[in-house]
Coordinates of N, CA and C in Angstrom, one line a residue:
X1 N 24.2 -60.5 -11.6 CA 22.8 -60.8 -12.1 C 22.4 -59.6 -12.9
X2 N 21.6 -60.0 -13.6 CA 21.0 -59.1 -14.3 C 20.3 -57.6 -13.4
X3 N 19.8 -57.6 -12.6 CA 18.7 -56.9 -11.5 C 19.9 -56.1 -10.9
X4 N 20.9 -56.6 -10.9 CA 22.1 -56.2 -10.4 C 23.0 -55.1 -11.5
X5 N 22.7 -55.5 -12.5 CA 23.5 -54.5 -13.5 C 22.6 -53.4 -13.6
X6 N 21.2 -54.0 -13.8 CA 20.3 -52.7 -14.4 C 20.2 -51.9 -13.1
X7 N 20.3 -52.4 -11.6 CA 20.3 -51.0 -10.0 C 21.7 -50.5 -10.6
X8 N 23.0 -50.8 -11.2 CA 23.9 -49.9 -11.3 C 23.7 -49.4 -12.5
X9 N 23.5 -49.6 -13.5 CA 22.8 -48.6 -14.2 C 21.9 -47.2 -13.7
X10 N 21.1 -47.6 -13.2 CA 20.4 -46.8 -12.9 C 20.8 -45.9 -12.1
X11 N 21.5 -46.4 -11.2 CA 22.6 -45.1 -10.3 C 23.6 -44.5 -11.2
X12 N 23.9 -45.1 -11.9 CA 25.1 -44.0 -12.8 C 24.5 -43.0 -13.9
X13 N 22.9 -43.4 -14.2 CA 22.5 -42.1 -14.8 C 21.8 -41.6 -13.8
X14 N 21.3 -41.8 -12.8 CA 20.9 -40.6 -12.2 C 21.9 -39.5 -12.1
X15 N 23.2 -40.4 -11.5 CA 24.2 -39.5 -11.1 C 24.5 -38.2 -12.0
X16 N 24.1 -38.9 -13.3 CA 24.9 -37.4 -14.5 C 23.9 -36.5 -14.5
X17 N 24.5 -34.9 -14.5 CA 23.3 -34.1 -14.5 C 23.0 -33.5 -15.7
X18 N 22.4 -34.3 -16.9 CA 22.8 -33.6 -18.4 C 21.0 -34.1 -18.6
X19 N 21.1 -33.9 -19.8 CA 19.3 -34.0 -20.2 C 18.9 -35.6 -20.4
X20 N 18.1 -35.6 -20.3 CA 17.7 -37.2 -20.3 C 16.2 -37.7 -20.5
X21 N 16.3 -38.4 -21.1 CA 14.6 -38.9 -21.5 C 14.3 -40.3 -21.7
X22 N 13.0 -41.1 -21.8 CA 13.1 -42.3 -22.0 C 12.3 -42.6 -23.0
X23 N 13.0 -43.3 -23.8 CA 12.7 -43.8 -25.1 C 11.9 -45.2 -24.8
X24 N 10.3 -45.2 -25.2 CA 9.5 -46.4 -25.2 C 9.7 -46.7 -26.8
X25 N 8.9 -48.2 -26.5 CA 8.8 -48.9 -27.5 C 7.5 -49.0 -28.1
X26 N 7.7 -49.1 -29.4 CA 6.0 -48.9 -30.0 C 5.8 -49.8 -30.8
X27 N 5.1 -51.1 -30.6 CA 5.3 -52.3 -31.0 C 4.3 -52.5 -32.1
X28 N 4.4 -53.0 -33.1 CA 3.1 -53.3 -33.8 C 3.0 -54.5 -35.3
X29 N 2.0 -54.9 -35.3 CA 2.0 -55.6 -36.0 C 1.5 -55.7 -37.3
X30 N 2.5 -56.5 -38.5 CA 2.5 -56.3 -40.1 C 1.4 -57.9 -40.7
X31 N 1.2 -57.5 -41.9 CA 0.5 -59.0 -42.5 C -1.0 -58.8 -41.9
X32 N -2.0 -59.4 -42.9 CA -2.7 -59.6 -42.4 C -3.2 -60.9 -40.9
X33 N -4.6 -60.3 -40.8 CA -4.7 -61.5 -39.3 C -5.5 -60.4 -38.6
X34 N -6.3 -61.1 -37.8 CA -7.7 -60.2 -37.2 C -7.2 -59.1 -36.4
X35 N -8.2 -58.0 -36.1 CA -7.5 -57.3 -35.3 C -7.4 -57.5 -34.0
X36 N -8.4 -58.6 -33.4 CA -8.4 -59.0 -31.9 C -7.1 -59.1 -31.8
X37 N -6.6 -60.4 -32.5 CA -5.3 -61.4 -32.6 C -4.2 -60.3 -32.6
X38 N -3.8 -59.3 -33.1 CA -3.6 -58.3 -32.9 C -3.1 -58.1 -31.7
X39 N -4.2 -57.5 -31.2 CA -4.4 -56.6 -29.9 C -3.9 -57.7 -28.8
X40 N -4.2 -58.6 -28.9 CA -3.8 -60.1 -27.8 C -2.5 -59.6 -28.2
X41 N -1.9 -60.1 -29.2 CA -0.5 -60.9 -28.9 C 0.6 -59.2 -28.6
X42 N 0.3 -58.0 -28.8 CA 0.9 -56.6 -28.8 C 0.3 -56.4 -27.3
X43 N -0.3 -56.8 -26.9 CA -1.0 -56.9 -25.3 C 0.5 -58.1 -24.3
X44 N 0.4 -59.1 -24.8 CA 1.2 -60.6 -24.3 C 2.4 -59.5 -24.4
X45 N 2.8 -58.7 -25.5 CA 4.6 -58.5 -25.6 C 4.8 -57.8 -24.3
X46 N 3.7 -56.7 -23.9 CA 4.7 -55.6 -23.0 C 4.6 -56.6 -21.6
X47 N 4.0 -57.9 -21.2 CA 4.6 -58.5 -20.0 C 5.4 -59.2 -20.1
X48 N 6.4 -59.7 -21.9 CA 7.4 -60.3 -21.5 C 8.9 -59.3 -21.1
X49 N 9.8 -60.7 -20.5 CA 10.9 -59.5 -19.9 C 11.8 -59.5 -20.8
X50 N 12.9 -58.6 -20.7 CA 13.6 -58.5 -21.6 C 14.7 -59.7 -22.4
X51 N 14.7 -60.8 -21.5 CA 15.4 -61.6 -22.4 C 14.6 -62.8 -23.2
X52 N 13.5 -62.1 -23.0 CA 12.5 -63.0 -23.8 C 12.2 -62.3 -25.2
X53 N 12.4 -60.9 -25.5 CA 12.9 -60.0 -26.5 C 14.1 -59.6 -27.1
X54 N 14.7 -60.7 -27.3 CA 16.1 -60.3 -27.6 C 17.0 -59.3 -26.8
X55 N 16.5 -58.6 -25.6 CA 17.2 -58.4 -25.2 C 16.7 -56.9 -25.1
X56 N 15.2 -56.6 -26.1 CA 15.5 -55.1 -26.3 C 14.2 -55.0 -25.7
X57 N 14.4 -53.8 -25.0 CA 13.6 -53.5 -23.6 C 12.5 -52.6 -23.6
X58 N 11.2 -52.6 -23.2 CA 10.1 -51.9 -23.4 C 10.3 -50.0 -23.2
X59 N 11.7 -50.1 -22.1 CA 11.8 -48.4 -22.1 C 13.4 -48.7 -21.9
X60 N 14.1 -47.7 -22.5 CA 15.1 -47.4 -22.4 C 15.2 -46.0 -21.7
X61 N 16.7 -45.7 -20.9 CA 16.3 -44.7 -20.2 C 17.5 -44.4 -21.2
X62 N 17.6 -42.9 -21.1 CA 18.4 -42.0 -22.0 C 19.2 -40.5 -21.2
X63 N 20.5 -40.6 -21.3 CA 20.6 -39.5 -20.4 C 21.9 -39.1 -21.4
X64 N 22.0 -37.9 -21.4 CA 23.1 -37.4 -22.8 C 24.8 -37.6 -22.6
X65 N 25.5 -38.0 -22.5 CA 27.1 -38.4 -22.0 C 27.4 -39.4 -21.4
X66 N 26.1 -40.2 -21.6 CA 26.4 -41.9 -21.1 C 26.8 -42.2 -21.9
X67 N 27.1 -43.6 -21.5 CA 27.8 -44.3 -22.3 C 27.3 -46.0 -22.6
X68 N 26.6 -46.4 -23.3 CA 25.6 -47.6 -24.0 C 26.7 -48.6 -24.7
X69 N 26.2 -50.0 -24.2 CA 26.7 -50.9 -25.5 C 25.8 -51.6 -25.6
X70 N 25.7 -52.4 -26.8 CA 24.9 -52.8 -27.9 C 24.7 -53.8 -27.3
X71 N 23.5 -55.1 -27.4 CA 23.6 -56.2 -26.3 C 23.2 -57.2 -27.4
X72 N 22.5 -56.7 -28.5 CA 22.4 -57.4 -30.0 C 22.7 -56.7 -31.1
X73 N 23.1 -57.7 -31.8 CA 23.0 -57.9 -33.6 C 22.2 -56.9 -34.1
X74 N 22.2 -55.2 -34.5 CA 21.3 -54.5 -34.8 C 21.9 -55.0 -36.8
X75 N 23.0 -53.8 -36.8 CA 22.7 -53.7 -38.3 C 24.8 -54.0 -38.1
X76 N 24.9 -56.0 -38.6 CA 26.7 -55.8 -38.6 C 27.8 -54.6 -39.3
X77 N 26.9 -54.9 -40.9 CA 27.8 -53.8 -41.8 C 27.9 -52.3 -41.5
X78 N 27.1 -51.7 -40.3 CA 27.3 -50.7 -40.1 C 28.2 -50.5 -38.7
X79 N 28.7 -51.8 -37.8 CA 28.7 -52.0 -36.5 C 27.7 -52.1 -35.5
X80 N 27.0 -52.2 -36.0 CA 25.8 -51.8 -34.5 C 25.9 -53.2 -34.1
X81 N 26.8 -53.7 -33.3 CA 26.8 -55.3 -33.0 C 27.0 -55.3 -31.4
X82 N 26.2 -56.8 -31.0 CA 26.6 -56.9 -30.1 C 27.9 -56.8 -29.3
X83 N 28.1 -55.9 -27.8 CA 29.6 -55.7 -27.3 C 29.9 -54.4 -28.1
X84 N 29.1 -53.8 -29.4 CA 29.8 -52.5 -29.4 C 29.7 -51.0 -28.2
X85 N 30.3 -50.4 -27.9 CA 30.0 -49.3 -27.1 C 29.8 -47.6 -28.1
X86 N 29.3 -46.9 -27.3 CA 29.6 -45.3 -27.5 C 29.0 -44.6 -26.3
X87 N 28.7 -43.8 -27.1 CA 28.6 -42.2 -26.0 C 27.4 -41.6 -26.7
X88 N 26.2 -41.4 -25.7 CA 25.5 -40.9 -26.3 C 25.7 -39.3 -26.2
X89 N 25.8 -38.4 -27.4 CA 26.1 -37.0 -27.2 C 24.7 -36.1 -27.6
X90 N 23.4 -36.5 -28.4 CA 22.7 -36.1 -28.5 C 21.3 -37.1 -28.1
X91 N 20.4 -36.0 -27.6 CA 18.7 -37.2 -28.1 C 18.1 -35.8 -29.0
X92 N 17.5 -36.6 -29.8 CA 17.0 -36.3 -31.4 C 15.7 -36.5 -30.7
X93 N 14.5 -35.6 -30.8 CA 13.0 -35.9 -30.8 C 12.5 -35.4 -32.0
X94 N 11.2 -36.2 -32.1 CA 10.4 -36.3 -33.1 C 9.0 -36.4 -32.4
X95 N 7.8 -36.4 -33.7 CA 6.5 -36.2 -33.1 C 6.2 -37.4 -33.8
X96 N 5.4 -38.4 -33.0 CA 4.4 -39.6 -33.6 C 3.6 -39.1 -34.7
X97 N 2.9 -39.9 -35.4 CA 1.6 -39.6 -36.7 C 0.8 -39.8 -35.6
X98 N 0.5 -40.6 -34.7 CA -1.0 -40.8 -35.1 C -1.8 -39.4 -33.8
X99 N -0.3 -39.6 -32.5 CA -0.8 -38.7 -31.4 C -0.3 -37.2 -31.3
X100 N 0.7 -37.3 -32.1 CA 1.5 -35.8 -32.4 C 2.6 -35.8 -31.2
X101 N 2.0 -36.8 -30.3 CA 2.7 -36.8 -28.9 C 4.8 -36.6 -29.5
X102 N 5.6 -35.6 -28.5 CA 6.7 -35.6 -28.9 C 7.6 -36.7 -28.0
X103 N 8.4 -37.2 -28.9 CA 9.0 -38.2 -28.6 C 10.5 -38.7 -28.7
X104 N 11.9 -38.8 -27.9 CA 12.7 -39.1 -28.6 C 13.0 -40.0 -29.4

C-alpha cells in the first residue's frame, strides 16, 4: 500500500546520517479571477492527497545520498520520467521574494 511505502521511506532516511531538509510546495495561481476564488481553491489544494495531485506531494523530505525515483512525467526530453531513479548528492537553497525565508 501506499502508507506502507511512504513508513519505509521514511525509516530509510532517517536511517542516513547526511544533511537533510524538506522541500514544501508553493502553490499559486496564474490568469485572471477574483482573489477570494483564489484563496478558496490554493486553500482546497493543501487537503488534497497526493494521488489526487499527480502524485506530487505538499512536502518532500530530502536527505543527501538518497536515492529518489520519479513517479511522473516531469520534462521526457530531458529524462525526468516516470520510473527514472538517482541519487540525490546535493540540496541547493535559495531565498523566497516575497519572505526572504531560506529555502531548498
Amino acid at each position: 500500500s501506499n502508507a506502507e511505502v511512504d513508513a519505509y521511506n521514511t525509516k530509510v532516511l532517517t536511517s542516513l546520517n547526511t544533511e537533510g531538509a524538506t522541500a514544501n510546495a508553493y502553490d499559486f495561481c496564474v490568469g485572471d479571477g477574483q482573489a477570494s476564488i483564489k484563496e478558496k481553491v490554493l486553500s482546497n489544494v493543501k487537503n488534497l492527497k497526493t494521488t489526487e495531485t499527480y502524485g506530487l506531494p505538499l512536502k518532500l523530505n530530502l536527505k543527501v545520498g538518497a536515492k529518489y525515483m520519479m513517479t511522473v512525467n516531469i520534462d521526457t526530453e530531458d529524462g525526468l520520467v516516470n520510473g527514472a531513479c538517482g541519487k540525490l548528492i546535493m540540496i541547493d537553497y535559495g531565498k523566497l521574494q516575497k519572505t526572504n525565508e531560506t529555502v531548498p
